[in-house]
Coordinates of C-alpha atoms and ligand atoms in Angstrom, one line a residue:
X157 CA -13.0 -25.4 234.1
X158 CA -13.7 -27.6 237.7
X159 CA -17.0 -28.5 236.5
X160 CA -19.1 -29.4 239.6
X161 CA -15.8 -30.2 241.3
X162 CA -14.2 -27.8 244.1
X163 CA -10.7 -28.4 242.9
X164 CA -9.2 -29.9 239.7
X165 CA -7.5 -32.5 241.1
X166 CA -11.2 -34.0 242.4
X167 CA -12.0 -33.2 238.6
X168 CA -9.3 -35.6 237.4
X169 CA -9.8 -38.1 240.1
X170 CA -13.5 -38.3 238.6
X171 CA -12.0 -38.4 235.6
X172 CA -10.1 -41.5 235.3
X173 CA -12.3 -44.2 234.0
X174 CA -13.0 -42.0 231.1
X175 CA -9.1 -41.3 230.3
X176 CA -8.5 -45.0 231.3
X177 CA -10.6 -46.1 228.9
X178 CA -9.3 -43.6 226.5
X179 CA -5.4 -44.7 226.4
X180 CA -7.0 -48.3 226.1
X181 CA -8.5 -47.5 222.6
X182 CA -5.6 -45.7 221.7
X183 CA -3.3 -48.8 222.4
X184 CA -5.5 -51.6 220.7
X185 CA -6.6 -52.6 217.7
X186 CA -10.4 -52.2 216.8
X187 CA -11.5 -56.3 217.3
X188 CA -9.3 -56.1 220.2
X189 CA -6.8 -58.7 219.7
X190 CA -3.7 -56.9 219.0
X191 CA -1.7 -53.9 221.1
X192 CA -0.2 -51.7 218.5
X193 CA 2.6 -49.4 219.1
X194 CA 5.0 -47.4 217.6
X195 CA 7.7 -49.5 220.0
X196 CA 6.8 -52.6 217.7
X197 CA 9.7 -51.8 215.5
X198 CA 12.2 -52.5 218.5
X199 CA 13.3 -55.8 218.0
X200 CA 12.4 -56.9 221.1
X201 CA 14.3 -60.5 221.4
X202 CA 17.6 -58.7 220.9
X203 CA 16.8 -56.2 223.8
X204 CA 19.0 -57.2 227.2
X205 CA 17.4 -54.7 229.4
X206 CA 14.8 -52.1 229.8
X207 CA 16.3 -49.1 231.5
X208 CA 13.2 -46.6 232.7
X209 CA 14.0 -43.2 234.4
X210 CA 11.9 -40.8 235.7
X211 CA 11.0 -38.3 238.5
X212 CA 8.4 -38.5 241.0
X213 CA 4.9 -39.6 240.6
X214 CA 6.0 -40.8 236.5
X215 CA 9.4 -42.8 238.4
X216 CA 6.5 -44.7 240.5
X217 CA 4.4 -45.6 237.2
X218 CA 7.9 -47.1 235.9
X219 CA 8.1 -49.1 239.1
X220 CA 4.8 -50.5 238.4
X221 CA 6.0 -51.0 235.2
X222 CA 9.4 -52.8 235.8
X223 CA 6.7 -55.3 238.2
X224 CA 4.4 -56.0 235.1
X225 CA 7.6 -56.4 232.3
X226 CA 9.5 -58.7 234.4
X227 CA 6.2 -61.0 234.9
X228 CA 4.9 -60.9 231.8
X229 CA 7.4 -60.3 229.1
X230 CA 10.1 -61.8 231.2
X231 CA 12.4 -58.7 230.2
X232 CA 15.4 -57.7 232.6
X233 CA 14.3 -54.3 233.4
X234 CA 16.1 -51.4 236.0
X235 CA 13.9 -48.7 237.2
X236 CA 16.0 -45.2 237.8
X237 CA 15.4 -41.6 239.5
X238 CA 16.8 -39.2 236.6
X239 CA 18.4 -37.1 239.0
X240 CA 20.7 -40.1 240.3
X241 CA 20.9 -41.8 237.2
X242 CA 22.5 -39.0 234.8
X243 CA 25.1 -37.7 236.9
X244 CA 26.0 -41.0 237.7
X245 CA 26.3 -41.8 234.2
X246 CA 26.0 -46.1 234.7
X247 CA 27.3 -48.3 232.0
X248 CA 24.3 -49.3 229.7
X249 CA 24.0 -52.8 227.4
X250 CA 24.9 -52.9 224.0
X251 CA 21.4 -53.1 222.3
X252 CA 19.4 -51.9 225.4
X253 CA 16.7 -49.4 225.0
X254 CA 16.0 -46.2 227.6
X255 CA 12.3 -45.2 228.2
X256 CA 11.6 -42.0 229.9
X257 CA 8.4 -41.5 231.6
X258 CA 7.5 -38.0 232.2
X259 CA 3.8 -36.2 232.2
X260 CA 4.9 -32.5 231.0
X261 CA 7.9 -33.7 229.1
X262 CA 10.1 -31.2 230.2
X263 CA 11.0 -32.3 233.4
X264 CA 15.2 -31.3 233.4
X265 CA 16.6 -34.1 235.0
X266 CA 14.2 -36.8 233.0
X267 CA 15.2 -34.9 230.1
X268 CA 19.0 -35.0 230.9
X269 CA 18.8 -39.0 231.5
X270 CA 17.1 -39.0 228.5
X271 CA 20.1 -37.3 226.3
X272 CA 22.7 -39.4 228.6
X273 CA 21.3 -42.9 227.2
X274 CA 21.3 -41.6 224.3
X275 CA 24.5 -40.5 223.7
X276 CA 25.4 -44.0 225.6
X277 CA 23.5 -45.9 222.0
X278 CA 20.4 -46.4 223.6
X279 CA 17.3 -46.7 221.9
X280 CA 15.3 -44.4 223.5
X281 CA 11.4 -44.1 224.1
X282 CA 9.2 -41.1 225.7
X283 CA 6.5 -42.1 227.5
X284 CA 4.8 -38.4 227.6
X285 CA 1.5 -36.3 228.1
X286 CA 2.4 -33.4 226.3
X287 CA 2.8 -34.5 222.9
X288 CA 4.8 -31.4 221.5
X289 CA 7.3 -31.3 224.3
X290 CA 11.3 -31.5 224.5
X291 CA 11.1 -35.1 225.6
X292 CA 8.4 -36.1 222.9
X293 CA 11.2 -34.3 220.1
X294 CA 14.3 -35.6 221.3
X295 CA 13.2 -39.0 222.3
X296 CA 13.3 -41.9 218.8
X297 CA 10.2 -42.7 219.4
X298 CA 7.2 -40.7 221.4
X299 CA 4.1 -42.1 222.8
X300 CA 1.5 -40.8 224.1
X301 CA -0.5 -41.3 227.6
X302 CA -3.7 -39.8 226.2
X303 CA -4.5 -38.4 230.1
X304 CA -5.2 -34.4 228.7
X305 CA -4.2 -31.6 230.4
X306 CA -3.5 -32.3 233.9
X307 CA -3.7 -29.4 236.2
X308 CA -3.6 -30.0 239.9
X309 CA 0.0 -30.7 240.7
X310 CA -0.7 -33.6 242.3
X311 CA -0.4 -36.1 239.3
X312 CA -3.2 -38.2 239.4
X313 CA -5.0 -39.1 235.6
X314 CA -1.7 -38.3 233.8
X315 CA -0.3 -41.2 236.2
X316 CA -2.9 -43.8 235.6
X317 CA -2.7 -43.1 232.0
X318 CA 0.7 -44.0 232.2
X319 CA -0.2 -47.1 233.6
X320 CA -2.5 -48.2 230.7
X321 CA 0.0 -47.2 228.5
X322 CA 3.1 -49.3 230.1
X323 CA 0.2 -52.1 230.8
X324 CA -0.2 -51.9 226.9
X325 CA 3.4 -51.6 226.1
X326 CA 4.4 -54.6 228.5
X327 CA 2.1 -56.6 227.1
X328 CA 3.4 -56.1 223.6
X329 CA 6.9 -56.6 224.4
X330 CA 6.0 -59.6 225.5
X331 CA 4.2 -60.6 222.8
X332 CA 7.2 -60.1 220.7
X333 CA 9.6 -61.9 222.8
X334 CA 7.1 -64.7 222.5
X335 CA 6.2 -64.9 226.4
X336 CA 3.2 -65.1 225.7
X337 CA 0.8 -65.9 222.3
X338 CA -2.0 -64.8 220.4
X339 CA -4.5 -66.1 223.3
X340 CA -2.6 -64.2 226.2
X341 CA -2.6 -61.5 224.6
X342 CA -6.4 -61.0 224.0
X343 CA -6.9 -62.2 227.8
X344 CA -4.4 -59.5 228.6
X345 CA -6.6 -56.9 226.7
X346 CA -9.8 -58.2 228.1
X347 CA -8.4 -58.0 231.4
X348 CA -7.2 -54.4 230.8
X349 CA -10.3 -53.9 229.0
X350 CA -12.2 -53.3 232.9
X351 CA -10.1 -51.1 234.1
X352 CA -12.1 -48.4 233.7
X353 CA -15.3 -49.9 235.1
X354 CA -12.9 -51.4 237.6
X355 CA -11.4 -47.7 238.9
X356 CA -15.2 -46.1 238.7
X357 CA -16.4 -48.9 241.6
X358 CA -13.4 -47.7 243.7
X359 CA -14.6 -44.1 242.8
X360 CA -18.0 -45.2 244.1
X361 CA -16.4 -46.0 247.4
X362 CA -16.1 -42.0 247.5
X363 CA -17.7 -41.3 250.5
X364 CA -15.8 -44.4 252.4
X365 CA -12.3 -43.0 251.7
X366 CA -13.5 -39.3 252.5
X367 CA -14.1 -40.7 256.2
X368 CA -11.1 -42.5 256.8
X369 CA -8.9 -39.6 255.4
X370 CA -10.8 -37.2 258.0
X371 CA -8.8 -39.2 260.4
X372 CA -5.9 -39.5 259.0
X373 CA -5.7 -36.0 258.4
X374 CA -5.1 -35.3 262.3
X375 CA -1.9 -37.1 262.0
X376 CA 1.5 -35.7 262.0
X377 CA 3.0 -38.9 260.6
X378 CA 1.5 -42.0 258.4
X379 CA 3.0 -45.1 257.0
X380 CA 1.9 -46.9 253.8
X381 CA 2.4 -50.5 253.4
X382 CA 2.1 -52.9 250.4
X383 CA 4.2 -55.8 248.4
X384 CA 4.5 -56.7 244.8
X385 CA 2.9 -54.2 242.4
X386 CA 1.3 -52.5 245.6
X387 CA 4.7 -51.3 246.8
X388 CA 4.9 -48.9 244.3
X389 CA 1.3 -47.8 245.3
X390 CA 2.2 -47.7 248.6
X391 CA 4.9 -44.9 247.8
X392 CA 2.7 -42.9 245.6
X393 CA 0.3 -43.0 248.7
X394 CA 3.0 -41.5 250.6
X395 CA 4.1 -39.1 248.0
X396 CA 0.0 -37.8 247.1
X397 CA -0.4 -37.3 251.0
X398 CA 2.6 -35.4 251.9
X399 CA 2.7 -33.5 248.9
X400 CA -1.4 -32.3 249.6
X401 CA -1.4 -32.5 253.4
X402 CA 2.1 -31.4 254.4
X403 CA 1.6 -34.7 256.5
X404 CA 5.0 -36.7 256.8
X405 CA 4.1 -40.3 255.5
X406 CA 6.2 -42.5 254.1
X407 CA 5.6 -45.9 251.9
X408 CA 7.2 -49.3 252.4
X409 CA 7.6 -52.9 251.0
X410 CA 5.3 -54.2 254.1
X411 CA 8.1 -57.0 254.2
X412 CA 10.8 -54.2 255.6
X413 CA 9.2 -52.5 258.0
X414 CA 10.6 -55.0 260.4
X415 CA 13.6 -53.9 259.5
X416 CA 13.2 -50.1 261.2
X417 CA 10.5 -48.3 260.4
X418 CA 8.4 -50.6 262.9
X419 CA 10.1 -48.5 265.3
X420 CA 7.7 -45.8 264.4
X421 CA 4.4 -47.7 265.1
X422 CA 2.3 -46.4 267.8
X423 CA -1.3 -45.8 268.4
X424 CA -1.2 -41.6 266.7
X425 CA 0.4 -42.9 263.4
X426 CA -2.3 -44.1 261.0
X427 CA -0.6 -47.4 259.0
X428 CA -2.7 -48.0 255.3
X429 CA -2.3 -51.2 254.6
X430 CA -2.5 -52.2 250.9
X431 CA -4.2 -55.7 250.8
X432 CA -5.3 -57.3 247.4
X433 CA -5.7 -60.7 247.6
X434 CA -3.4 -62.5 245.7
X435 CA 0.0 -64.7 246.0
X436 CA 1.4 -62.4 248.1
X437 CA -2.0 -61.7 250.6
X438 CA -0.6 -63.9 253.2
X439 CA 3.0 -62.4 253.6
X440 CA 1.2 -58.9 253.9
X441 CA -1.1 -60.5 256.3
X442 CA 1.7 -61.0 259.1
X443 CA 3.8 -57.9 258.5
X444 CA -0.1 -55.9 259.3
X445 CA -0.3 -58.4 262.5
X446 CA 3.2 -57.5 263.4
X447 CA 1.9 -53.6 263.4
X448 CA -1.4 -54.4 264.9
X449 CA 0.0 -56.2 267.5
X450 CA 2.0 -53.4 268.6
X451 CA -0.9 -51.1 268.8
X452 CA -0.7 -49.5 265.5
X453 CA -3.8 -48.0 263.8
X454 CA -4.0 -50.5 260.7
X455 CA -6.7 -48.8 258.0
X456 CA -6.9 -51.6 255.8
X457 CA -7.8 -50.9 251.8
X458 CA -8.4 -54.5 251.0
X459 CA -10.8 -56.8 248.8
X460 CA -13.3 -59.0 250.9
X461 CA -10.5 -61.8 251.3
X462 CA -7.7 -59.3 253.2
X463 CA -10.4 -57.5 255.5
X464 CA -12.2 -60.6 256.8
X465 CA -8.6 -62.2 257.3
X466 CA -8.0 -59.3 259.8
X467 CA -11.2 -58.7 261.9
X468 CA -11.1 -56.9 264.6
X469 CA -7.1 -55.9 264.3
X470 CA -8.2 -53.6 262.0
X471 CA -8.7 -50.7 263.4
X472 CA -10.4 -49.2 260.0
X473 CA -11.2 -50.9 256.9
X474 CA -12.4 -49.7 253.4
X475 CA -13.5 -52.3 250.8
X476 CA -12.0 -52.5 247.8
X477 CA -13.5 -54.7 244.1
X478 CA -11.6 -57.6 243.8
X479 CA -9.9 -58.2 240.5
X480 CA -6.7 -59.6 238.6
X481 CA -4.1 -58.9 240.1
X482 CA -3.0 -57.3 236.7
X483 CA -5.1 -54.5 237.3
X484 CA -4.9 -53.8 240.9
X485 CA -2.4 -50.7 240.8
X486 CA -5.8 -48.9 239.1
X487 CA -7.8 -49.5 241.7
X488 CA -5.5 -49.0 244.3
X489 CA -3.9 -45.8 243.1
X490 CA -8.0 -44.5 243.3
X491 CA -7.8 -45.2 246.2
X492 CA -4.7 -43.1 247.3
X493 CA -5.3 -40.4 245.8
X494 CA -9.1 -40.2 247.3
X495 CA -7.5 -40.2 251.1
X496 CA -4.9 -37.8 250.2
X497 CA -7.5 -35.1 248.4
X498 CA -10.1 -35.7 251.2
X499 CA -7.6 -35.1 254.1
X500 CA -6.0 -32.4 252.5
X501 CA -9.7 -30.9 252.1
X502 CA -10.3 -31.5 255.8
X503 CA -6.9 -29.8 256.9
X504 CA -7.8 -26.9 254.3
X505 CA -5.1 -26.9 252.1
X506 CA -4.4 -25.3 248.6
X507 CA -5.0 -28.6 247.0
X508 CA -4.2 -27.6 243.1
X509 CA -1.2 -25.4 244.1
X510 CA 0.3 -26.8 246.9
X511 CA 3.2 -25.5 248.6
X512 CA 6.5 -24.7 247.1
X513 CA 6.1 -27.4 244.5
X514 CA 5.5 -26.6 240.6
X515 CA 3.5 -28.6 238.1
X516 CA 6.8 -28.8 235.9
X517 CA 10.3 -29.2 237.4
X518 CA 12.3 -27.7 234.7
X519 CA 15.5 -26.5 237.5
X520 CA 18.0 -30.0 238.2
Ligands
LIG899 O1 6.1 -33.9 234.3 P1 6.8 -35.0 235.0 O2 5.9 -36.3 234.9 O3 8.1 -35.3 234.5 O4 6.9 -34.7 236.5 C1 7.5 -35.5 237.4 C2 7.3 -35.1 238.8 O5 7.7 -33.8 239.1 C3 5.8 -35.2 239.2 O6 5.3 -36.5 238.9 C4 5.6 -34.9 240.7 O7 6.1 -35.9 241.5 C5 4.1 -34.7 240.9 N1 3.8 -33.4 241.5 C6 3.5 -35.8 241.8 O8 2.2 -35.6 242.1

């Protein structure tokens, strides 16, 4: 049932705060001082390396969550496409543990990587939505987004609640590798604790994002930019858009596009520029100038800081809360996903069912 909603993915967009805030009880203990999960048992000190593989929108959550594990839990992590990683069959460390990350848990290729590591010793996790699939069974230990059932095919709850959940799970890994102690790990949960009031101010921003993506969605090509945990972001952008729209877009680490894809810039090819403020606010800063100055159509999403930085060589702008940068890739995935469902309701798409694509990939 849509609800009040035209199409199911605007019904889980809506959604989020509410499953947000769902997976954030699931993964804490009642006073909120402790994360609890079933991946306690690992003994995390003796771990060399966190190997994640997934497909598609669930191989982007991983990339967020290779950003937050290397940061806070100072944990050597690789992040891996499952259809590159099991028929390439890589050498994996004594001791390491595998965690697959995959919405329907019966993705074919996530599930191949997943028997690969094990069969190469690994201890292996599954990071699923569908709690009684293959993945959930076959994997030593299951966990659970919490997201429901997700039906657009555009992932959009199912990936956010994988965030909370690998937000959760990094910061209980690092917990036990003693990166951080008792005190940063109830500032963790208090900061993780606004997500969900955090992602229903970007949702408030509705009507902002619905008129920048009627513009976009006259474009043939787009390019998303962003660094640090917003590169990930930035390729989900793409992913949401072209999957929805049938508009080519493609997302980069703003600090390469100097390195080709500038090429591309002119003034038909809408550029979203990611811009939390933050360490990295400044680097971002001059890879957007670099675009603007060559007559690219910068749409900024940025906090106050970003969009007062850049002015007028904006040539759109949509304001964004500020927050830790922890929690941008909530917000900012929100925000995505609101450009790519508006322009694909402006160019009249079938936004649930899009084009030859499936809700679950189970051919290799
Ligand atoms: O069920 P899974 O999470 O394993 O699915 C993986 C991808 O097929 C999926 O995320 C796909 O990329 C989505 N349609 C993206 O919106």
């Amino acid at each position: 049932d849509k609800g009040q909603h035209q199409h199911f993915m605007a019904k889980e967009i809506h959604e989020q705060p509410m499953v947000v805030a769902r997976a954030f009880g699931a993964w804490t203990s009642n006073d909120r001082s402790r994360i609890a999960s079933p991946a306690e048992t690992i003994d995390w000190r003796s771990v060399p390396r966190l190997t994640i593989v997934a497909c598609g929108t669930a191989h982007l959550a991983g990339h967020v969550a290779k950003i937050w594990l290397e940061r806070i839990a100072r944990l050597p992590v690789e992040i891996e496409i499952a259809s590159e990683f099991r028929y390439r069959e890589p050498p994996l460390p004594t001791g390491g543990v595998t965690l697959v990350i995959s919405q329907s848990g019966e993705t074919a290729d996530t599930l191949g990587a997943l028997r690969y590591a094990r069969a190469a010793g690994q201890t292996t996790l599954g990071l699923v939505n569908v709690t009684t699939s293959t993945i959930a069974r076959e994997a030593d230990l299951a966990l659970a987004t919490h997201a429901g059932p997700e039906i657009g095919v555009a992932s959009t709850k199912a990936f956010t609640a994988q965030l909370m959940g690998l937000a959760a799970f990094s910061v209980m890994v690092a917990r036990e590798r003693g990166a951080i102690d008792a005190d940063g790990e109830r500032d963790a949960i208090e900061t993780l604790s606004r997500v969900p009031r955090l992602m229903a101010e970007t949702i408030a921003q509705e009507d902002r994002f619905a008129a920048l993506a009627r513009e976009i969605a006259t474009a043939t090509s787009a390019l998303f930019l962003g660094r640090g945990l917003m590169y990930p972001i930035a390729l989900e952008g793409a992913l949401k858009l072209k999957e929805i729209t049938y508009i080519h877009a493609e997302g980069y680490a703003a600090g390469e596009i100097k390195h080709g894809p500038i090429a591309l810039v002119d003034e038909a090819t809408p550029v979203i520029a990611l811009l939390p403020s933050g360490d990295l606010l400044e680097k971002s800063l001059s890879n957007i100038r670099e675009v603007a100055a060559r007559k690219g159509r910068v749409a900024v999403i940025g906090d106050a800081e970003a969009r007062a930085e850049l002015g007028d060589e904006a040539w759109r702008s949509v304001a964004m809360p500020r927050c830790d940068p922890l929690i941008q890739p909530f917000a900012y995935a929100v925000a995505i996903q609101l450009l790519a469902y508006h322009a694909a309701v402006a160019r009249g798409t079938d936004v649930d069912q899009p084009r030859n694509l499936a809700k679950s990939v189970t051919v290799e």
